[in-house]
Amino acid sequence: MRRSGSDTERALVAARAGTPAGSTQTSPRWIESPEDATSQIVLAFDDNRLASLLFGHYGQNLALIERRLEIVAEQRGNHVTLEGPREACEQARHVLETLYARLKKGGELIPGDVEGVLREAAAQGFLFEFDPATKKQSFDEIQLRRRPVRARTAAQDAYIRALKRQTLVFGVGPAGTGKTWLAVAYAVHLLERRVVDRLILSRPAVEAGERLGFLPGDMKEKVDPYLRPIYDALHDLMDRNFVERAMTSGEIEIAPLAFMRGRTLANACVILDEAQNTTSMQMKMFLTRLGENSHMIITGDPSQIDLPPGQTSGLAEAVSLLGNVEGVEVCHFHAADVVRHELVGRIVAAYDAKAASARSGEPGAPPR
């Protein structure tokens, strides 16, 4: 990738920066104005098709970078001019170069990837003072046959690292933070590398404020509606035909929480989703199913408990009891870690503010 613009742009940059117009300098050329403390850098990308994918449909990726870093990104063909505070422009350059390198390796690019690299750049801090010996160069990832799954926030990065080093991991936080999706990705990783022989997916059959009544069909058909988010993650991370074969052969098993009693789950990766809707007795029963060479991942959102009034959530109790137990790690997510639509994060923050004000007894206003 070249960092120089066209001849006209090079002359403009050189004139404003006070450097010879014919210079072949390849590092970013900054233009700083003492009046408004802004800088400018011009980037050029050698593949027009990849540059188009990088900038996004109608420039939506550049628009996202502009909003997040409060800069101006002007696109001209395969060139882009970044203007704004120096640190923000440098972070934007880092984001664009990182995403372009992924595209050159044959990777795909979705808006969530742009958001992830933006958060990664923010976590690294001021890149002119970046020290590889003391700071991580990138978030962690899970290698799958279909594609690598990268963390998009610092909380997701800590979650992936916990999954790799601990036997039992709790992922606790609001909807949209990637708890279940990353849990399924790590389980698929273990299955593809034959670290475990099977995946066991479980979830309490509790309706979200509604009564569905009698559901026809066999046990799998009755439980399927409750496990749809896990199915969606499986089909997103694995070939659909392989998922069907694995479910037929028993490598991927759907095990309703109500029928887990008495089992010993050995050589397996076990996922319990929506764990906030387990009772204290159910959670203890589930945790004690753990067998040899097994991994257990428990996810839930304490703010969305659908248990009858008066019942204690097994997730909240387990987190408080087991947080300091060796081999167990609890990873907490917050509204800032939401990786769905950016509006979801603001919605979660508004509800959290209301809950906080209710606990304190003071009227609260939604966050800006």
Coordinates of C-alpha atoms in Angstrom, one line a residue:
M1 CA 0.0 0.0 0.0
R2 CA 1.3 3.5 -0.9
R3 CA 0.8 6.4 1.4
S4 CA 1.4 9.1 -1.2
G5 CA -1.3 10.8 -3.2
S6 CA -1.4 11.9 -6.9
D7 CA 1.1 14.4 -8.3
T8 CA -1.3 17.2 -7.7
E9 CA -2.0 16.1 -4.1
R10 CA 1.7 15.6 -3.5
A11 CA 2.5 19.1 -4.6
L12 CA -0.3 20.5 -2.4
V13 CA 0.9 18.6 0.6
A14 CA 4.5 19.5 -0.1
A15 CA 3.7 23.2 -0.5
R16 CA 1.8 23.3 2.7
A17 CA 4.3 21.2 4.7
G18 CA 7.4 23.0 3.3
T19 CA 9.0 20.0 1.7
P20 CA 10.2 19.6 -1.9
A21 CA 7.4 18.7 -4.3
G22 CA 9.4 15.9 -5.9
S23 CA 10.2 14.1 -2.7
T24 CA 9.6 10.3 -2.6
Q25 CA 8.9 10.2 1.1
T26 CA 6.7 7.2 1.9
S27 CA 5.8 7.9 5.5
P28 CA 2.6 9.9 6.3
R29 CA 3.1 13.6 5.6
W30 CA 1.5 15.8 8.2
I31 CA 0.2 19.3 7.6
E32 CA -0.3 21.2 10.8
S33 CA -1.9 24.5 11.3
P34 CA -1.1 26.4 14.6
E35 CA -4.4 28.2 14.3
D36 CA -6.8 25.2 14.6
A37 CA -4.3 22.5 15.6
T38 CA -5.4 20.2 12.7
S39 CA -3.3 17.9 10.6
Q40 CA -3.8 16.2 7.2
I41 CA -2.6 13.0 5.7
V42 CA -3.2 11.5 2.2
L43 CA -3.4 7.7 1.8
A44 CA -3.5 5.8 -1.5
F45 CA -4.4 2.1 -2.0
D46 CA -3.0 0.1 -4.9
D47 CA -6.1 -2.0 -5.7
N48 CA -9.2 -0.1 -6.8
R49 CA -11.5 -3.0 -6.1
L50 CA -10.2 -3.5 -2.6
A51 CA -10.2 0.2 -1.9
S52 CA -13.9 0.3 -2.9
L53 CA -14.6 -2.5 -0.4
L54 CA -12.5 -0.7 2.2
F55 CA -14.4 2.6 1.9
G56 CA -17.8 0.8 2.0
H57 CA -21.0 1.1 0.1
Y58 CA -21.5 4.9 -0.5
G59 CA -18.5 5.4 1.8
Q60 CA -20.3 4.1 4.9
N61 CA -17.1 2.8 6.5
L62 CA -15.4 6.1 6.0
A63 CA -18.4 7.8 7.5
L64 CA -18.2 5.6 10.6
I65 CA -14.6 6.5 11.0
E66 CA -15.4 10.2 10.7
R67 CA -18.1 10.0 13.4
R68 CA -16.0 7.9 15.8
L69 CA -12.7 9.9 15.5
E70 CA -14.3 13.3 14.7
I71 CA -12.2 13.9 11.6
V72 CA -13.0 14.6 7.9
A73 CA -12.2 11.8 5.5
E74 CA -12.5 12.8 1.8
Q75 CA -12.4 10.1 -0.8
R76 CA -11.2 10.5 -4.4
G77 CA -10.9 7.3 -6.3
N78 CA -8.5 5.0 -4.4
H79 CA -7.2 8.0 -2.4
V80 CA -8.5 9.3 0.9
T81 CA -7.5 12.5 2.7
L82 CA -7.8 12.5 6.5
E83 CA -8.0 15.9 8.2
G84 CA -8.4 16.6 11.9
P85 CA -6.4 16.3 15.2
R86 CA -3.1 14.5 14.6
E87 CA -3.7 11.6 17.0
A88 CA -7.2 11.0 15.5
C89 CA -5.8 11.1 12.0
E90 CA -3.1 8.6 12.9
Q91 CA -5.6 6.3 14.4
A92 CA -7.7 6.5 11.3
R93 CA -4.7 5.7 9.2
H94 CA -4.0 2.7 11.4
V95 CA -7.6 1.5 11.0
L96 CA -7.7 1.9 7.3
E97 CA -4.3 0.1 6.8
T98 CA -5.3 -2.8 9.1
L99 CA -8.6 -3.3 7.3
Y100 CA -7.0 -3.1 3.9
A101 CA -4.4 -5.7 4.9
R102 CA -7.2 -8.1 5.9
L103 CA -8.9 -7.5 2.5
K104 CA -5.6 -8.3 0.7
K105 CA -5.4 -11.6 2.5
G106 CA -8.8 -12.5 1.2
G107 CA -10.8 -11.6 4.3
E108 CA -14.3 -10.1 4.4
L109 CA -15.2 -6.8 5.7
I110 CA -18.5 -5.8 7.5
P111 CA -19.3 -2.7 9.5
G112 CA -18.7 -4.6 12.8
D113 CA -15.1 -5.2 11.7
V114 CA -14.6 -1.4 11.3
E115 CA -16.0 -0.8 14.7
G116 CA -13.7 -3.5 16.2
V117 CA -10.5 -2.1 14.7
L118 CA -11.6 1.4 15.8
R119 CA -11.9 0.1 19.4
E120 CA -8.6 -1.8 19.0
A121 CA -6.9 1.5 17.9
A122 CA -8.4 3.3 20.9
A123 CA -7.2 0.6 23.3
Q124 CA -3.6 1.0 22.0
G125 CA -3.6 4.6 22.8
F126 CA -1.5 7.3 21.1
L127 CA 0.2 5.3 18.3
F128 CA 3.3 7.6 18.1
E129 CA 4.2 6.4 21.5
F130 CA 3.2 2.8 20.9
D131 CA 5.7 0.4 22.6
P132 CA 5.2 -3.2 21.4
A133 CA 7.0 -4.5 24.5
T134 CA 4.4 -3.1 26.9
K135 CA 1.2 -2.9 24.9
K136 CA -0.7 -5.5 22.9
Q137 CA -0.6 -4.9 19.1
S138 CA -4.1 -6.4 18.5
F139 CA -7.0 -8.1 20.2
D140 CA -7.0 -11.9 20.4
E141 CA -8.8 -14.1 18.0
I142 CA -10.2 -17.6 17.6
Q143 CA -9.0 -19.6 14.6
L144 CA -11.8 -21.5 12.7
R145 CA -11.7 -23.3 9.4
R146 CA -14.3 -21.0 7.9
R147 CA -12.7 -17.7 9.1
P148 CA -10.9 -16.2 12.1
V149 CA -13.1 -14.6 14.8
R150 CA -11.5 -11.5 16.3
A151 CA -12.4 -9.7 19.4
R152 CA -13.9 -6.3 18.7
T153 CA -13.7 -4.8 22.3
A154 CA -11.3 -5.0 25.2
A155 CA -13.9 -7.0 27.1
Q156 CA -14.2 -9.5 24.3
D157 CA -10.4 -9.7 24.2
A158 CA -10.4 -10.6 27.9
Y159 CA -13.2 -13.1 27.4
I160 CA -11.4 -15.0 24.6
R161 CA -8.2 -15.1 26.7
A162 CA -10.2 -16.4 29.6
L163 CA -11.8 -19.1 27.5
K164 CA -8.3 -20.3 26.4
R165 CA -6.9 -20.6 29.9
Q166 CA -9.8 -21.5 32.2
T167 CA -12.0 -24.6 32.5
L168 CA -15.2 -22.7 33.5
V169 CA -15.9 -19.2 32.3
F170 CA -18.9 -16.9 33.0
G171 CA -19.8 -14.3 30.4
V172 CA -22.0 -11.7 32.2
G173 CA -23.5 -8.6 30.6
P174 CA -26.1 -7.0 28.4
A175 CA -27.5 -8.2 25.1
G176 CA -25.4 -7.6 22.0
T177 CA -21.9 -7.9 23.5
G178 CA -21.0 -11.1 21.8
K179 CA -21.1 -13.4 24.8
T180 CA -23.0 -16.3 23.2
W181 CA -21.5 -15.9 19.8
L182 CA -17.9 -16.0 21.0
A183 CA -18.7 -18.9 23.3
V184 CA -20.0 -20.9 20.3
A185 CA -17.0 -19.8 18.3
Y186 CA -14.6 -21.2 20.9
A187 CA -16.6 -24.4 21.2
V188 CA -16.4 -24.9 17.4
H189 CA -12.7 -24.2 17.6
L190 CA -12.2 -27.0 20.2
L191 CA -14.4 -29.4 18.2
E192 CA -12.6 -28.7 14.9
R193 CA -9.2 -29.4 16.5
R194 CA -10.6 -32.5 18.3
V195 CA -9.7 -31.2 21.7
V196 CA -13.2 -32.3 22.6
D197 CA -15.5 -34.9 21.1
R198 CA -18.7 -33.1 21.2
L199 CA -20.6 -29.8 21.9
I200 CA -23.5 -29.7 24.3
L201 CA -25.8 -26.7 24.1
S202 CA -28.3 -26.0 26.8
R203 CA -30.7 -23.3 27.8
P204 CA -33.5 -23.0 30.3
A205 CA -36.9 -23.1 28.7
V206 CA -38.3 -19.9 30.1
E207 CA -40.4 -17.6 28.0
A208 CA -39.5 -13.9 27.9
G209 CA -42.7 -12.5 29.5
E210 CA -45.1 -14.6 27.4
R211 CA -46.7 -18.0 27.7
L212 CA -46.3 -20.0 24.6
G213 CA -48.4 -22.9 25.8
F214 CA -48.1 -26.4 24.4
L215 CA -45.5 -26.8 21.6
P216 CA -46.0 -29.8 19.3
G217 CA -43.3 -32.2 18.2
D218 CA -40.5 -34.2 19.8
M219 CA -38.1 -32.9 22.4
K220 CA -35.8 -31.3 19.9
E221 CA -38.6 -29.5 18.2
K222 CA -40.0 -28.3 21.5
V223 CA -36.6 -26.9 22.6
D224 CA -35.5 -25.4 19.2
P225 CA -37.3 -22.0 19.6
Y226 CA -35.4 -21.4 22.8
L227 CA -32.0 -22.3 21.3
R228 CA -32.4 -20.4 18.0
P229 CA -29.6 -17.9 18.9
I230 CA -27.1 -20.8 19.3
Y231 CA -28.3 -22.3 16.0
D232 CA -27.7 -19.0 14.3
A233 CA -24.2 -18.8 15.6
L234 CA -23.4 -22.3 14.6
H235 CA -24.6 -21.7 11.0
D236 CA -22.6 -18.5 10.9
L237 CA -19.4 -20.1 12.0
M238 CA -19.6 -23.6 10.4
D239 CA -20.8 -25.0 7.1
R240 CA -24.5 -25.7 7.3
N241 CA -24.1 -29.3 6.0
F242 CA -21.5 -30.1 8.6
V243 CA -23.7 -28.7 11.4
E244 CA -26.6 -31.0 10.2
R245 CA -24.2 -34.1 10.1
A246 CA -22.7 -33.3 13.5
M247 CA -26.2 -33.0 15.0
T248 CA -27.2 -36.3 13.5
S249 CA -24.1 -38.1 14.7
G250 CA -24.3 -36.6 18.2
E251 CA -21.2 -34.4 17.9
I252 CA -23.4 -31.4 18.5
E253 CA -26.1 -32.2 21.1
I254 CA -29.1 -30.2 22.2
A255 CA -29.6 -30.9 25.9
P256 CA -32.5 -29.1 27.7
L257 CA -31.4 -28.0 31.1
A258 CA -34.3 -29.9 32.7
F259 CA -32.9 -33.2 31.5
M260 CA -29.2 -32.7 32.6
R261 CA -29.5 -34.2 36.0
G262 CA -27.5 -37.4 36.6
R263 CA -25.2 -36.9 33.6
T264 CA -21.4 -36.6 33.6
L265 CA -20.2 -34.5 30.7
A266 CA -16.7 -35.7 29.8
N267 CA -14.6 -34.7 26.7
A268 CA -17.1 -32.0 25.8
C269 CA -17.5 -28.3 25.6
V270 CA -20.8 -27.4 27.3
I271 CA -22.5 -24.0 26.8
L272 CA -25.4 -22.8 29.0
D273 CA -27.0 -19.8 27.5
E274 CA -29.5 -17.4 29.2
A275 CA -28.2 -18.6 32.5
Q276 CA -29.9 -15.7 34.4
N277 CA -33.1 -17.7 34.1
T278 CA -31.8 -20.7 36.0
T279 CA -32.8 -21.2 39.6
S280 CA -30.1 -21.7 42.3
M281 CA -30.8 -25.5 42.3
Q282 CA -30.6 -25.7 38.5
M283 CA -27.3 -23.9 38.4
K284 CA -25.7 -26.1 41.0
M285 CA -27.0 -29.2 39.2
F286 CA -25.6 -27.9 35.9
L287 CA -22.2 -26.9 37.3
T288 CA -21.7 -30.3 38.9
R289 CA -22.1 -32.1 35.5
L290 CA -18.5 -31.1 34.5
G291 CA -16.4 -34.2 33.7
E292 CA -12.8 -35.0 32.6
N293 CA -11.3 -33.0 29.8
S294 CA -14.4 -30.7 29.5
H295 CA -14.9 -27.0 29.2
M296 CA -17.9 -25.1 30.4
I297 CA -19.1 -21.7 29.3
I298 CA -22.1 -20.0 31.0
T299 CA -23.6 -16.8 29.6
G300 CA -26.3 -14.5 30.8
D301 CA -27.7 -11.0 31.2
P302 CA -28.7 -10.3 34.9
S303 CA -30.9 -7.4 33.7
Q304 CA -33.2 -9.7 31.8
I305 CA -34.4 -12.2 34.4
D306 CA -37.7 -13.9 33.4
L307 CA -38.0 -16.0 36.6
P308 CA -41.2 -15.7 38.7
P309 CA -41.0 -13.0 41.4
G310 CA -39.2 -14.1 44.5
Q311 CA -36.9 -16.6 42.8
T312 CA -33.1 -16.0 43.0
S313 CA -31.2 -16.2 39.8
G314 CA -28.7 -19.0 39.8
L315 CA -26.3 -17.0 37.6
A316 CA -26.0 -14.1 40.1
E317 CA -25.5 -16.5 43.0
A318 CA -22.9 -18.6 41.1
V319 CA -20.9 -15.5 40.1
S320 CA -20.8 -14.3 43.7
L321 CA -19.8 -17.7 45.1
L322 CA -17.3 -18.8 42.4
G323 CA -15.6 -15.6 41.4
N324 CA -12.4 -16.4 43.3
V325 CA -12.4 -20.2 42.8
E326 CA -9.3 -21.5 41.0
G327 CA -10.1 -22.6 37.4
V328 CA -13.1 -20.2 37.2
E329 CA -13.1 -16.8 35.6
V330 CA -16.0 -14.2 35.4
C331 CA -15.9 -11.8 32.5
H332 CA -18.1 -8.7 32.7
F333 CA -19.5 -6.8 29.7
H334 CA -21.1 -3.4 29.7
A335 CA -23.1 -1.1 27.4
A336 CA -19.9 0.2 25.9
D337 CA -19.1 -3.3 24.7
V338 CA -22.2 -3.8 22.6
V339 CA -21.2 -4.8 19.0
R340 CA -24.6 -4.8 17.4
H341 CA -26.1 -1.6 15.9
E342 CA -24.6 1.4 17.6
L343 CA -28.1 2.4 18.8
V344 CA -28.3 -0.8 20.9
G345 CA -25.5 0.4 23.1
R346 CA -27.3 3.7 23.8
I347 CA -30.5 1.8 24.5
V348 CA -28.8 -0.4 27.0
A349 CA -27.1 2.6 28.6
A350 CA -30.5 4.3 29.0
Y351 CA -32.0 1.3 30.7
D352 CA -29.0 1.0 33.0
A353 CA -29.3 4.6 34.0
K354 CA -32.9 4.1 34.9
A355 CA -32.1 1.1 37.0
A356 CA -29.3 2.9 38.7
S357 CA -31.5 5.8 39.5
A358 CA -34.2 3.5 40.9
R359 CA -31.7 1.9 43.2
S360 CA -30.5 5.2 44.5
G361 CA -34.0 6.6 44.8
E362 CA -33.2 9.6 42.6
P363 CA -34.7 10.5 39.3
G364 CA -32.3 9.8 36.5
A365 CA -32.1 11.0 33.0
P366 CA -31.0 8.9 30.0
P367 CA -27.3 9.4 29.0
R368 CA -26.5 11.7 26.1

